[in-house]
Each structure stands twice: as structure tokens, then as C-alpha cells.
mmCIF file of C-alpha atoms and ligand atoms in Angstrom:
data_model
loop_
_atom_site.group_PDB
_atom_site.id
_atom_site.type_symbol
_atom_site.label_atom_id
_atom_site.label_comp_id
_atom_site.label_asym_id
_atom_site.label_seq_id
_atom_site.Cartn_x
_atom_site.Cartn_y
_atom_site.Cartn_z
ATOM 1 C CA UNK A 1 1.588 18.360 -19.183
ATOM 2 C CA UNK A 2 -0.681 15.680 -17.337
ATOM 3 C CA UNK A 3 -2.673 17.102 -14.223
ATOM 4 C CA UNK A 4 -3.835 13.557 -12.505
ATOM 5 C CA UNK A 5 -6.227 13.247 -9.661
ATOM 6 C CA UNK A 6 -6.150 10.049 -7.218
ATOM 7 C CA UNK A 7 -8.972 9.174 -4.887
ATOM 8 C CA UNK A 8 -9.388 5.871 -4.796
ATOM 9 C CA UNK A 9 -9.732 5.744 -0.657
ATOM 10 C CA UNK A 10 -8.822 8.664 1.747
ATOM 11 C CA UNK A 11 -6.602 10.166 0.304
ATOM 12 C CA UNK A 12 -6.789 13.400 -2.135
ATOM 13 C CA UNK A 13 -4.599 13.943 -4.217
ATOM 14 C CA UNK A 14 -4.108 16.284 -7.428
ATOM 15 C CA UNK A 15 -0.448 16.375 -9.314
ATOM 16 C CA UNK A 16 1.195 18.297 -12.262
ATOM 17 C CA UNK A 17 3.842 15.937 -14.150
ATOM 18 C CA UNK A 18 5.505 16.294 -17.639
ATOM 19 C CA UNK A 19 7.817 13.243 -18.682
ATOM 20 C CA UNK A 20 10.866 15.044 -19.478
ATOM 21 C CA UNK A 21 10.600 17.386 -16.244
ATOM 22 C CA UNK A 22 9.036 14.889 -13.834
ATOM 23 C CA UNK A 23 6.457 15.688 -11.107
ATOM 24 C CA UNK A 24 5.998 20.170 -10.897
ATOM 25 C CA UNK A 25 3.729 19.687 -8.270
ATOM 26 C CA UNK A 26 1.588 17.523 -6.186
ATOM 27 C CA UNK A 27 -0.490 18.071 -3.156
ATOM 28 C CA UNK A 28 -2.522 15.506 -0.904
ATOM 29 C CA UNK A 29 -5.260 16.361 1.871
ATOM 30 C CA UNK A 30 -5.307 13.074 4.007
ATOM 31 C CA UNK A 31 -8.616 12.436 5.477
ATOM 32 C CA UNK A 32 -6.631 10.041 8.145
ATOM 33 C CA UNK A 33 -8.004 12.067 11.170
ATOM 34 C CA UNK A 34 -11.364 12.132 10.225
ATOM 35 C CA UNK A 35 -11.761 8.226 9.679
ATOM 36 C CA UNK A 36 -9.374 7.421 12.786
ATOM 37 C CA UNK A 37 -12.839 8.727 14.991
ATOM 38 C CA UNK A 38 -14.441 5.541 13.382
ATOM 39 C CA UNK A 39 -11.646 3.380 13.357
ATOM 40 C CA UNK A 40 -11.677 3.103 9.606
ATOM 41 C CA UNK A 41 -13.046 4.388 6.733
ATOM 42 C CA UNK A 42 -16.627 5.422 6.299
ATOM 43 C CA UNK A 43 -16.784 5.308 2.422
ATOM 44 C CA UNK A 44 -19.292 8.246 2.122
ATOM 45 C CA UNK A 45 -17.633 10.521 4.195
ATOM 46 C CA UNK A 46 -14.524 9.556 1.963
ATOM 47 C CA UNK A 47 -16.439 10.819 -1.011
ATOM 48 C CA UNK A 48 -17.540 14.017 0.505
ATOM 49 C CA UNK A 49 -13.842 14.899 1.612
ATOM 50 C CA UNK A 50 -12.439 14.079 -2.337
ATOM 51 C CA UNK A 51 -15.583 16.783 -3.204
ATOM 52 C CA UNK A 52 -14.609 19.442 -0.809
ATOM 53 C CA UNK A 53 -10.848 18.800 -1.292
ATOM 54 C CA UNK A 54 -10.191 18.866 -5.201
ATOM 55 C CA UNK A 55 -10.469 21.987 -6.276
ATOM 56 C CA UNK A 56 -8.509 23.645 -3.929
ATOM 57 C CA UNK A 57 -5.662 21.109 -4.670
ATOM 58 C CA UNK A 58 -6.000 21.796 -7.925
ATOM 59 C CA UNK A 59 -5.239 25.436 -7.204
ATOM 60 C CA UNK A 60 -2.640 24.464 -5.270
ATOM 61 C CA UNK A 61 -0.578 22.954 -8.023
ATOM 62 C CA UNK A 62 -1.445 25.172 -10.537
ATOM 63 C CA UNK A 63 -0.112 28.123 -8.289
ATOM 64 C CA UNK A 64 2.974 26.402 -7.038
ATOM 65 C CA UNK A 65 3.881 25.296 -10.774
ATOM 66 C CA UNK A 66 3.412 28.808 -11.798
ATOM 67 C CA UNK A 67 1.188 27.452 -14.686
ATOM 68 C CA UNK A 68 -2.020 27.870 -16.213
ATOM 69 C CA UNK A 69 -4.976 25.130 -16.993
ATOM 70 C CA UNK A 70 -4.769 25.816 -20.575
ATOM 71 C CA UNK A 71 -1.191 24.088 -20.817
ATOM 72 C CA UNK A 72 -2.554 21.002 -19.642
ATOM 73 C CA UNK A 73 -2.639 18.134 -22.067
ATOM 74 C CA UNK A 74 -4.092 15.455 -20.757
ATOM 75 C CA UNK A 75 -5.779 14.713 -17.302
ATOM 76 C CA UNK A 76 -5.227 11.294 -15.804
ATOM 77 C CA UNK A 77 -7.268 10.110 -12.937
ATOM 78 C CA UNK A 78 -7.851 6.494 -10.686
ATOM 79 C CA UNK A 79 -10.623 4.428 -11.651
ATOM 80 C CA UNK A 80 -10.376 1.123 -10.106
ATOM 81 C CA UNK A 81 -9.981 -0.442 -7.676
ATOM 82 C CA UNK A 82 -10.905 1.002 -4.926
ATOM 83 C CA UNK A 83 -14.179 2.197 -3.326
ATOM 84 C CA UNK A 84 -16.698 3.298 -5.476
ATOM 85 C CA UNK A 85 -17.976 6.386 -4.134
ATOM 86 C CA UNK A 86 -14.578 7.731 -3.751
ATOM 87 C CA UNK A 87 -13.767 6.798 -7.287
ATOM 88 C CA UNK A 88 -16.929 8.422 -8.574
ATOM 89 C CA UNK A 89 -15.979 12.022 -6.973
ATOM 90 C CA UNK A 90 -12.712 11.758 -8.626
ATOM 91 C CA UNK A 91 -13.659 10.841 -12.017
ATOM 92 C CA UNK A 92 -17.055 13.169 -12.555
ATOM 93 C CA UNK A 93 -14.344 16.235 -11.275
ATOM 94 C CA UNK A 94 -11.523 15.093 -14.410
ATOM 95 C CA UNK A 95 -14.542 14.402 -16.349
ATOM 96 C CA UNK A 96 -15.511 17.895 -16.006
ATOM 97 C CA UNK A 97 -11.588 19.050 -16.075
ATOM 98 C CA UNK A 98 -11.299 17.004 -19.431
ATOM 99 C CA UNK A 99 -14.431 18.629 -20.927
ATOM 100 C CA UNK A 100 -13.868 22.370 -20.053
ATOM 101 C CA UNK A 101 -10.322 21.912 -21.641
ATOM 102 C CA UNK A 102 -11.042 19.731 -24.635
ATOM 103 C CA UNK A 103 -8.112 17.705 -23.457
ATOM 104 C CA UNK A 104 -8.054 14.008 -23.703
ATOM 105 C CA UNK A 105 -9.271 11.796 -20.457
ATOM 106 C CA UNK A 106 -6.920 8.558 -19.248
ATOM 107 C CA UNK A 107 -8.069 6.533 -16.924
ATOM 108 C CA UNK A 108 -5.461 4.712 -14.276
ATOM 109 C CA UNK A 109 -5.634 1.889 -12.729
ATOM 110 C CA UNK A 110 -4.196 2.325 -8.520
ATOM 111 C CA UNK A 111 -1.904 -0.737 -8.434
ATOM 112 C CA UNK A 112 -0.620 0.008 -11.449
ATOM 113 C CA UNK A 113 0.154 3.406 -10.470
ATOM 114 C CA UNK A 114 1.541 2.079 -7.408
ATOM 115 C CA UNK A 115 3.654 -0.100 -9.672
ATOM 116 C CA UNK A 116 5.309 2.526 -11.206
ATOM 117 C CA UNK A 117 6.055 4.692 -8.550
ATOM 118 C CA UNK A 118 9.429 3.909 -8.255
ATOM 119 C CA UNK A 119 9.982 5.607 -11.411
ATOM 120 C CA UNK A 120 9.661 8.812 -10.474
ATOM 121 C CA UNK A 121 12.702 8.323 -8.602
ATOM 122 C CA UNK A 122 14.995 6.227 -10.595
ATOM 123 C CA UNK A 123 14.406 3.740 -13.676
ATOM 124 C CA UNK A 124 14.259 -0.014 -13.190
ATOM 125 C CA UNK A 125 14.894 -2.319 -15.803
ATOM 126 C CA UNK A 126 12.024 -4.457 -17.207
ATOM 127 C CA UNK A 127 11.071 -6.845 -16.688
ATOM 128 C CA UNK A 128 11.106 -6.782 -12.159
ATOM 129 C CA UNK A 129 8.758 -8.384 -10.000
ATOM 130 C CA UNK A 130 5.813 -5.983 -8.055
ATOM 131 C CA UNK A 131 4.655 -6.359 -4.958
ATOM 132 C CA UNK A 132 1.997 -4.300 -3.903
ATOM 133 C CA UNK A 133 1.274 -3.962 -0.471
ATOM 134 C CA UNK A 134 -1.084 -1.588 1.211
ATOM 135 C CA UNK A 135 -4.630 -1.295 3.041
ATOM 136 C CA UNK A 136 -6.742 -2.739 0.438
ATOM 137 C CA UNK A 137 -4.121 -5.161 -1.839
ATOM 138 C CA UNK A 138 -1.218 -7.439 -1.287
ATOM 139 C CA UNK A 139 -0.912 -8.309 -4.841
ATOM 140 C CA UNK A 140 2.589 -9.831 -6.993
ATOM 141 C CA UNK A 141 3.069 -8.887 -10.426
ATOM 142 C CA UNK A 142 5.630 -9.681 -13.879
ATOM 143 C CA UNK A 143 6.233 -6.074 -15.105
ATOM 144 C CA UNK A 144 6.877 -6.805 -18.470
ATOM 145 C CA UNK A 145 6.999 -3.409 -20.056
ATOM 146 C CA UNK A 146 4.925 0.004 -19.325
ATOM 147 C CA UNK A 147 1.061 -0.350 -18.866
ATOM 148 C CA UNK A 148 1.555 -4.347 -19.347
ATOM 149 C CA UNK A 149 1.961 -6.211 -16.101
ATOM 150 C CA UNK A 150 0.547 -9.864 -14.817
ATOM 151 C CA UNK A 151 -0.805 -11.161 -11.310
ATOM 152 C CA UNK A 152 1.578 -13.658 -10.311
ATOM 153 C CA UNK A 153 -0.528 -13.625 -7.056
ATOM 154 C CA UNK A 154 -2.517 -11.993 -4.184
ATOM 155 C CA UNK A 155 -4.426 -12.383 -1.073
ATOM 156 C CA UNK A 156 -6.799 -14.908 -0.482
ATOM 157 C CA UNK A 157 -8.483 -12.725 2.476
ATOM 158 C CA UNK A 158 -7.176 -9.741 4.276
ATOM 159 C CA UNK A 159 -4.372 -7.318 2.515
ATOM 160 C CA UNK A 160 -1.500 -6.723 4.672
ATOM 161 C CA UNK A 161 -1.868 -3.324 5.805
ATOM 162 C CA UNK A 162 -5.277 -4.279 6.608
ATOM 163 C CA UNK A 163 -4.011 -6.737 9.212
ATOM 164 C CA UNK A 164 -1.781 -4.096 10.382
ATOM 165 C CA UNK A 165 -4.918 -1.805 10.579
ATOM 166 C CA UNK A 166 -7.351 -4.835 12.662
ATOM 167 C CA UNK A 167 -4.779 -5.808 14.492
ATOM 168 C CA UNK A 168 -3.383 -2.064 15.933
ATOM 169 C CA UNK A 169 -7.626 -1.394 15.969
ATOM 170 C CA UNK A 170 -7.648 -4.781 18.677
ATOM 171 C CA UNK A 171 -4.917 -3.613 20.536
ATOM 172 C CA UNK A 172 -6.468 -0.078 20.935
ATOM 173 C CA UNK A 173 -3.630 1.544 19.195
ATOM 174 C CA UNK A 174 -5.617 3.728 16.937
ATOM 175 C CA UNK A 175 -5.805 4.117 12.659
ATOM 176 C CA UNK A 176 -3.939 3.381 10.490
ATOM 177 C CA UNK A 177 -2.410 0.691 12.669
ATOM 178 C CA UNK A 178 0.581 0.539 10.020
ATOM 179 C CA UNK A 179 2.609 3.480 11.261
ATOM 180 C CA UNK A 180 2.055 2.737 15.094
ATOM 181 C CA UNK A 181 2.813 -0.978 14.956
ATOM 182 C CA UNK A 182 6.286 0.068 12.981
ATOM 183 C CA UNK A 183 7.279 2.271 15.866
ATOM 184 C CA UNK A 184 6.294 0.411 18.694
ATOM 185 C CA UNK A 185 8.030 -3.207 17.096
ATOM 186 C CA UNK A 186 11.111 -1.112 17.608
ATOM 187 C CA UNK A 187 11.115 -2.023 21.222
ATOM 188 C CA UNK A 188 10.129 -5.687 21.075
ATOM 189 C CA UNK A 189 11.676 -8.903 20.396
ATOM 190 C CA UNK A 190 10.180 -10.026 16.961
ATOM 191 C CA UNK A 191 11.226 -13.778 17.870
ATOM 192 C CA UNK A 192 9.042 -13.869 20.893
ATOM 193 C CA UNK A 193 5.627 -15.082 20.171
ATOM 194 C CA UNK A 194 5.618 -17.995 17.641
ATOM 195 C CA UNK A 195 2.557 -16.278 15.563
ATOM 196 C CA UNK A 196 1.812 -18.030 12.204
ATOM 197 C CA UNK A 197 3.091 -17.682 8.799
ATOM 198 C CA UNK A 198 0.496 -18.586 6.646
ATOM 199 C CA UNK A 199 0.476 -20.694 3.284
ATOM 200 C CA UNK A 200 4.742 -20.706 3.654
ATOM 201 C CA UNK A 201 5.656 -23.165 1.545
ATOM 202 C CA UNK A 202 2.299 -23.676 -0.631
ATOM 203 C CA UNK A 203 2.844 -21.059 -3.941
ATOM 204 C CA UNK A 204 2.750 -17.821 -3.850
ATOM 205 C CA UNK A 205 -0.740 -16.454 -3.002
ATOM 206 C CA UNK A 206 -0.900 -14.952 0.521
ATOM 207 C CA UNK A 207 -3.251 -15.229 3.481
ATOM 208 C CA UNK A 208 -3.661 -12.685 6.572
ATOM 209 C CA UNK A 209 -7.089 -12.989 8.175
ATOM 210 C CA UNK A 210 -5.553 -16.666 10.481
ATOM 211 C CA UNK A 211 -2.614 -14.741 11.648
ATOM 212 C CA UNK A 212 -4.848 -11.772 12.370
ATOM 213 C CA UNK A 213 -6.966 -14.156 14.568
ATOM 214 C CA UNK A 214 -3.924 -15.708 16.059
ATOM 215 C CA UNK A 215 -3.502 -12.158 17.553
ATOM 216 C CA UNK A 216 -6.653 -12.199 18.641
ATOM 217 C CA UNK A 217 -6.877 -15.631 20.570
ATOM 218 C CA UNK A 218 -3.398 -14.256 21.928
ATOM 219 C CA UNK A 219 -4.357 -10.889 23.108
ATOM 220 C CA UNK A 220 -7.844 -13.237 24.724
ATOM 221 C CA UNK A 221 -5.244 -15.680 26.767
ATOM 222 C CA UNK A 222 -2.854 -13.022 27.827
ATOM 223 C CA UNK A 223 -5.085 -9.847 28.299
ATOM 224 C CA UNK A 224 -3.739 -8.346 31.221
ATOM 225 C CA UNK A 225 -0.070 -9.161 30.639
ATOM 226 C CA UNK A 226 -0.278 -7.133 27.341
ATOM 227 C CA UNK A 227 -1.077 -3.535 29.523
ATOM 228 C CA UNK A 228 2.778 -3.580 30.139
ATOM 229 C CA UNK A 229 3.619 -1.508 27.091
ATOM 230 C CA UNK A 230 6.970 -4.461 26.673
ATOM 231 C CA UNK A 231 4.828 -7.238 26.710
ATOM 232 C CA UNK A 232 2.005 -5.411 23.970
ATOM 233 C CA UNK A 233 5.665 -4.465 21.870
ATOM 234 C CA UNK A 234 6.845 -7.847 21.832
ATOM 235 C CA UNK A 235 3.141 -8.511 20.224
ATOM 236 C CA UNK A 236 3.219 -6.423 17.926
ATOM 237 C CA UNK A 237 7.247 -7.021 16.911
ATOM 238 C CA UNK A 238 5.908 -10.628 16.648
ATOM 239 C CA UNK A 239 3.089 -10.129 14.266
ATOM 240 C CA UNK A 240 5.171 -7.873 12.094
ATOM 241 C CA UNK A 241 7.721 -10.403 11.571
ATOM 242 C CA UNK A 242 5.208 -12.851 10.460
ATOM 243 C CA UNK A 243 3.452 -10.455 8.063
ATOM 244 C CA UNK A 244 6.734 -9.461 6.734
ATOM 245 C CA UNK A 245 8.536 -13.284 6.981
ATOM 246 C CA UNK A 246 5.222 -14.129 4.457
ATOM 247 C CA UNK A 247 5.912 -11.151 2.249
ATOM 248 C CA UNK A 248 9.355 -11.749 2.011
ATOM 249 C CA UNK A 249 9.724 -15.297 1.467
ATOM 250 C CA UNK A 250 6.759 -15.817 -1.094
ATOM 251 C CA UNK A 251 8.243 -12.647 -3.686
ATOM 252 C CA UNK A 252 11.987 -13.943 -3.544
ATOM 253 C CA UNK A 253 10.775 -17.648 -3.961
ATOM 254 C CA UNK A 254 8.737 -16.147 -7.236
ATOM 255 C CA UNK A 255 12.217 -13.672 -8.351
ATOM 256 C CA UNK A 256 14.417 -17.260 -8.007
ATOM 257 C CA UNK A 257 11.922 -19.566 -9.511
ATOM 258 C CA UNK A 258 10.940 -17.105 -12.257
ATOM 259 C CA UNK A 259 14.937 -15.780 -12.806
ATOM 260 C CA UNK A 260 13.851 -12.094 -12.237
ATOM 261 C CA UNK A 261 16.221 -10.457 -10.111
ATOM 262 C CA UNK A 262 14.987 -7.276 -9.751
ATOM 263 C CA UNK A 263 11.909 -6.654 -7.195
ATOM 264 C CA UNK A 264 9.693 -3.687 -6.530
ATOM 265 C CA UNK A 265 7.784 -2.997 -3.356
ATOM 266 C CA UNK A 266 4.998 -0.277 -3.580
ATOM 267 C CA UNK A 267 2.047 0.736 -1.511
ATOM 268 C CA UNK A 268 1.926 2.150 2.129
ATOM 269 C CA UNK A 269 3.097 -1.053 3.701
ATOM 270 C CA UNK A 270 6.591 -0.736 1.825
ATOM 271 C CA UNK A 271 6.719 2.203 4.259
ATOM 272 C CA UNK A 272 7.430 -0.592 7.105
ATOM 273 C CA UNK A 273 10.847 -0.248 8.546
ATOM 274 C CA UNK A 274 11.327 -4.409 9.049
ATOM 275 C CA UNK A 275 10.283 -4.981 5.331
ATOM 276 C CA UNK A 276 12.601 -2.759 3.994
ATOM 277 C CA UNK A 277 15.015 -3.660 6.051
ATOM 278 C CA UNK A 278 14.595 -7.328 5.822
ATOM 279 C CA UNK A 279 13.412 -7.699 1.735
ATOM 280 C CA UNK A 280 16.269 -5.356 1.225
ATOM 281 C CA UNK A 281 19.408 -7.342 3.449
ATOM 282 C CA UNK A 282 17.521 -11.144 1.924
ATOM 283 C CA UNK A 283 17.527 -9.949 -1.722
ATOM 284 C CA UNK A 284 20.825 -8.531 -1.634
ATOM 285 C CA UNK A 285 22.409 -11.558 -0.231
ATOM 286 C CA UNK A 286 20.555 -13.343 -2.990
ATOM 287 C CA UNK A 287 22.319 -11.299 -5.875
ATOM 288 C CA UNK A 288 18.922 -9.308 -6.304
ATOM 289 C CA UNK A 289 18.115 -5.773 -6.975
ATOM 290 C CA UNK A 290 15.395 -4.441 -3.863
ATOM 291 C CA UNK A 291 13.403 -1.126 -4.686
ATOM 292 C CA UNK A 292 11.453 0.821 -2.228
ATOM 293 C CA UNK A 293 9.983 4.322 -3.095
ATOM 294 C CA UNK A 294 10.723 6.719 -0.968
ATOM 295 C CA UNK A 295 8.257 7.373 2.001
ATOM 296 C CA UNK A 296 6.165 9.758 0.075
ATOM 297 C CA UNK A 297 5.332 7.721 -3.404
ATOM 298 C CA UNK A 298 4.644 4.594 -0.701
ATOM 299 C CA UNK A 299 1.634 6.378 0.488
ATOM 300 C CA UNK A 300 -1.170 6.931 -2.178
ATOM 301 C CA UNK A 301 -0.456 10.167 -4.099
ATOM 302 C CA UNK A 302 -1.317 11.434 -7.551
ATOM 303 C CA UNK A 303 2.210 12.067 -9.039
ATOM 304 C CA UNK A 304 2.471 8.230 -9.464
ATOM 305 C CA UNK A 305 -1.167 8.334 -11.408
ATOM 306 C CA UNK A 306 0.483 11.127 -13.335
ATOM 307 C CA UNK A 307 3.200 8.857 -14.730
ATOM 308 C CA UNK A 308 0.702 6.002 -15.720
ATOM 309 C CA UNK A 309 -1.593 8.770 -17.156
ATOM 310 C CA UNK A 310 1.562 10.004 -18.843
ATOM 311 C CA UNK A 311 3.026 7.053 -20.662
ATOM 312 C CA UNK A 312 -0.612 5.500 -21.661
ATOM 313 C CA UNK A 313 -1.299 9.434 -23.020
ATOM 314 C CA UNK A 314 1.659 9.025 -25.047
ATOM 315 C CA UNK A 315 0.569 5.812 -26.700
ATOM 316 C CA UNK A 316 -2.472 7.456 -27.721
ATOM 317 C CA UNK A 317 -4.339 4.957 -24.837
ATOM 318 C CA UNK A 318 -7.201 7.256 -23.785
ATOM 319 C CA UNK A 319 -10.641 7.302 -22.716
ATOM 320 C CA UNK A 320 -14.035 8.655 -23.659
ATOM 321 C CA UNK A 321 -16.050 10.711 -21.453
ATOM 322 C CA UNK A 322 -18.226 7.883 -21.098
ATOM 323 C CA UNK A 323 -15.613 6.343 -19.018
ATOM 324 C CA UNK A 324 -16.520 4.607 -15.145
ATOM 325 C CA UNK A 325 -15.042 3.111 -12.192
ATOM 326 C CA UNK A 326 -14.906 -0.101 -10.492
ATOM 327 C CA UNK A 327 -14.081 -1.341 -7.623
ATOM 328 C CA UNK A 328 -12.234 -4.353 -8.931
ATOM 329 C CA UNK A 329 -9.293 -4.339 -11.085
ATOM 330 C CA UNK A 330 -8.772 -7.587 -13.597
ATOM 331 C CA UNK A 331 -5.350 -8.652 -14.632
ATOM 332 C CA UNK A 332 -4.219 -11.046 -16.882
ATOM 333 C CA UNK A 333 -2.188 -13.778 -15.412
ATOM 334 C CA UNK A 334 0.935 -14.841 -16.110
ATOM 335 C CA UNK A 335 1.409 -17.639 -18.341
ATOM 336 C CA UNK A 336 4.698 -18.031 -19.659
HETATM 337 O O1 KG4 B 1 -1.229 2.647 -0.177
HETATM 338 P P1 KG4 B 1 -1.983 3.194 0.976
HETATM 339 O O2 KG4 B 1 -1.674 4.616 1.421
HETATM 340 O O3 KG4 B 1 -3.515 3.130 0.733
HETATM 341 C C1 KG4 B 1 -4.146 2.052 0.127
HETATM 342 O O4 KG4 B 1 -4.171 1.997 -1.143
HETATM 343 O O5 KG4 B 1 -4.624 1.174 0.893
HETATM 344 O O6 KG4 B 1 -1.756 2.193 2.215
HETATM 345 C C2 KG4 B 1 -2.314 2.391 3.494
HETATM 346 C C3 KG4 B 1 -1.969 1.186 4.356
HETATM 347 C C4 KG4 B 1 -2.651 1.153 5.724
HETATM 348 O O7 KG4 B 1 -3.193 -0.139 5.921
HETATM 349 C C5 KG4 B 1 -1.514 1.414 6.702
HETATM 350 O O8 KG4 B 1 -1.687 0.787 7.958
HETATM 351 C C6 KG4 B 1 -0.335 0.820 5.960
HETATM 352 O O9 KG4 B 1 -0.547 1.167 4.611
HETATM 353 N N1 KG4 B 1 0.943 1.387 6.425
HETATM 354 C C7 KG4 B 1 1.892 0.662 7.052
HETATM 355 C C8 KG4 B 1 2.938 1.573 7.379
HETATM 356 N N2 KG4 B 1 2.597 2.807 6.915
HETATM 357 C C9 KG4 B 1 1.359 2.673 6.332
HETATM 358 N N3 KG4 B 1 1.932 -0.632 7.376
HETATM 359 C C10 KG4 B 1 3.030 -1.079 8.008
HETATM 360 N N4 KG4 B 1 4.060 -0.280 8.369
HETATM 361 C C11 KG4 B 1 4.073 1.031 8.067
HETATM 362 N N5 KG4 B 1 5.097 1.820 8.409
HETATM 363 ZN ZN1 ZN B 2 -2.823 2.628 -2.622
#
């Protein structure tokens, strides 16, 4: 049994999994009304939520699985990336978990976890392209196997969702801008404002930070016309498309060119409707195989840090107490 922890940003999370009877419990505590006050995250107020949140999450699961600390094996937990001081809270409470129980520590790393979530609703065949999309990464990966997975490519400046987030934060419609710029697209024409698509056509790597100002100089020219609420949803339907036209062009042109047809989008921007919809319809017509965890795994959560933590555990692929976090993850690239 593998009781995994995940605070890597705002969200707390705590998670009982075994690998032949998949996830027994998981709880999060979302700290997404607290930072929305700010407009984003403060990191140390992040930190001080993980501290006051973990233990009763951990009580949570243990009561809802009906099971004891002592029949935990393991405890897996996020290390990197992500912020620091969030990280820190995370890792000192398995730490302590780990010690108490004499169990063995693993550490995770988020996009990996995020990787992976798929898994714990159906298997996917290795090796399948990774996309990872969310606040803080926008990241392609070759999954070769469990626990061994290359960067094809990433951002060059803003992640996606963090676009999403600046750009619903310009047009005043609160944090996360994700979620609110999904619902409100609904009701505009995506083909009506010509924004950019960055680096189409030049590899794979992405860019987000011109389109995000491409808002801006938009939302500057045509201020007052965007207070009608169709106007500001053709905006917004607009941008979307772009972010997602980028997203999904630059992972099938990698799944063709690399003969992978299998592709896995993770992360809380896989939660957007016109993603799924449009990665899904493109890849299909392409003879491809599109994954997208359910709502639930896209968000950060610590069931998928459980199967990471679960799989590594097995392998005998632990950690020392001495173990720390970082806010940077390295990968190998891939070099066929
Ligand atoms: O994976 P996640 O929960 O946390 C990070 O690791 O960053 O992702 C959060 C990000 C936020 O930027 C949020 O705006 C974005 O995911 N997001 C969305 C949607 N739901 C969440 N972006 C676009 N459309 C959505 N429906
Ligand atoms: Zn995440």
C-alpha cells in the first residue's frame, strides 16, 4: 500500500493506492479561493495551506479506506518541480510519515506523475507521446517504458495554462483563468480575431508569452467594445483556438514524424473542452490513438503520485531520508 502526498503548487493532496486494487482513496483541499484574492499564487501562503491541510487529509483517507498506517508500505511524495516552499511542506511531512513507520521514502517527480495519470483509468501501450499541459509546464515527452520518459520539447516562455491564467487575469475574469475562458469560448466565434500562433511551422518547442501580448495590444485598441460580454467571448474563443491550434499541431507533427501513434494529454489544461475536442477529432482522422484523463486526474491530485511512487517502489527505486526538492525537473532528451 503506497500513501502519496502532492503539493507541488496549491493544491493538497494525500492518496491511498495499491497496484492490484488501484486508488482506495484520495482527497484534495484546493487553496484556489484563497490565491484568486491575489490573482495568483502567493508561494508562502501555499506552503502554510499544505501545513494546515495534510494531516487531516491524511485522516481522511485512512478513515474512508477503512485502514490503518501500519499497512502502509511505502510513502511517495512530489519533489520537483514546482515551488519550493510548497515542495518543502510536503516532503518534511512524508519524511516524518516515512520515519515513524520505518517504511521506505520515493520521491516523484509532478510531470511524470502527470504522465501517468491516464493509467489509473485504462493502460496505454508504450511507447505514446506526452503532452503536459498545465499552469506551470507545457512540456512533450517519448514514454518509453515506466519511470523512463524524454523531453521531445517545451515552452520557451509562458506554459499554457499560464496564458490562460494572464490572459482571463487582463480581462478581469478572475483565477484560474482556465476554467472561465473554457466556458465563456462557448459563446464566441473562435475564427474571429486572427490572434497568433506562435513558432507553427519551426519544430516543436512552444511559445505563449507573444500571443499573450497580442491579447493585450487587442484588449488596448478595442477596450470599450470588449464590455459587450459577445465581443469579450469572441476574444477569448479566439485566443483559445490559437493556444490550442499550437498544441495541437506541434504534438501530431512530432506522433507522424516520430511514427508514434498513440498521444497522451495530462495536466489541468487537458481539462479544456476545444483541446479535447479538437486533439481528439485531428488524431483520430489521422489513424491515432487520443487520451485524456478524466476531469479529476487532469487537475493535480495525489493518486497519480501514488502510481509513480508505486511502480518506482516496486523496482526497489527509493530514497533516503536525506532526500530534497527542486524546483526544476531535468530530463534526458530524446536522441534516437
Ligand atoms: O495541473 P494543474 O492543476 O496545476 C499545475 O501543475 O499547474 O493546472 C492548473 C492550470 C491553470 O493554469 C488553469 O487555468 C488550467 O490548468 N486549466 C485550464 C482549464 N482547467 C484548468 N485551462 C484551460 N481550460 C480549462 N478548462
Ligand atoms: Zn500539475
Amino acid at each position: 500500500m503506497i500513501l502519496a502526498i502532492e503539493t507541488s503548487c496549491d493544491d493538497t493532496g494525500v492518496a491511498l493506492f495499491q497496484r492490484d486494487r488501484g486508488v482506495l482513496a484520495s482527497a484534495l483541499a484546493s487553496q484556489v479561493d484563497l490565491h484568486a484574492l491575489f490573482g495568483g499564487i502567493v508561494p508562502e501562503l501555499a506552503a502554510r495551506k499544505h501545513l494546515e491541510a495534510l494531516f487531516p487529509l491524511t485522516q481522511h483517507v485512512l478513515r474512508e479506506s477503512a485502514l490503518s498506517l501500519e499497512e502502509i508500505d511505502c510513502i511517495g511524495v512530489t519533489v520537483k518541480p514546482g515551488l519550493v516552499p510548497s515542495l518543502l511542506v510536503g516532503l518534511s511531512f512524508a519524511k516524518a510519515l516515512a520515519f515513524g513507520l520505518n517504511t521506505p521514502l520515493v520521491g516523484v517527480d509532478h510531470l511524470e506523475a502527470h504522465a501517468f495519470s491516464i493509467f489509473l483509468r485504462e493502460k496505454v501501450d508504450f511507447p505514446f507521446l506526452s503532452l503536459v499541459v498545465s499552469g506551470g509546464h507545457t512540456s512533450l515527452f517519448m514514454v518509453k517504458n515506466e519511470g523512463e520518459m524524454y523531453l521531445l520539447s517545451q515552452t520557451r516562455d509562458d506554459a499554457a495554462g499560464e496564458a490562460f491564467d494572464k490572459v482571463g487575469k487582463l480581462l478581469k475574469l478572475g483565477y484560474p483563468g482556465g476554467p472561465v475562458i473554457d466556458q465563456l469560448a462557448r459563446e464566441g466565434d473562435p475564427q474571429s480575431i486572427p490572434f497568433p500562433r506562435p513558432l507553427t511551422g519551426e519544430g516543436w518547442n512552444f511559445s505563449f508569452s507573444g500571443l499573450k501580448t497580442a491579447v493585450v495590444q487587442y484588449v488596448r485598441e478595442y477596450g470599450n467594445e470588449i464590455r459587450d460580454r459577445r465581443h469579450l467571448a469572441h476574444v477569448v474563443a479566439s485566443f483559445q483556438r490559437a493556444v490550442v491550434d499550437v498544441l495541437v499541431e506541434k504534438t501530431l507533427d512530432a506522433a507522424r514524424y516520430l511514427r508514434v501513434p498513440r498521444i497522451v494529454v495530462a495536466g489541468g489544461v487537458a481539462a479544456n473542452s476545444a483541446l479535447r475536442n479538437i486533439m481528439g477529432e485531428r488524431g483520430e482522422r489521422e489513424g491515432m490513438k487520443v487520451y485524456f484523463p478524466p476531469m479529476t486526474l487532469c487537475m493535480d491530485n495525489a493518486a497519480m503520485v501514488a502510481y509513480v511512487a508505486a511502480y518506482h517502489f516496486a523496482k526497489g527505486e527509493c530514497h533516503g531520508l536525506d532526500l530534497d526538492v527542486s524546483s526544476r525537473s531535468i530530463y534526458p532528451r530524446w536522441n534516437p
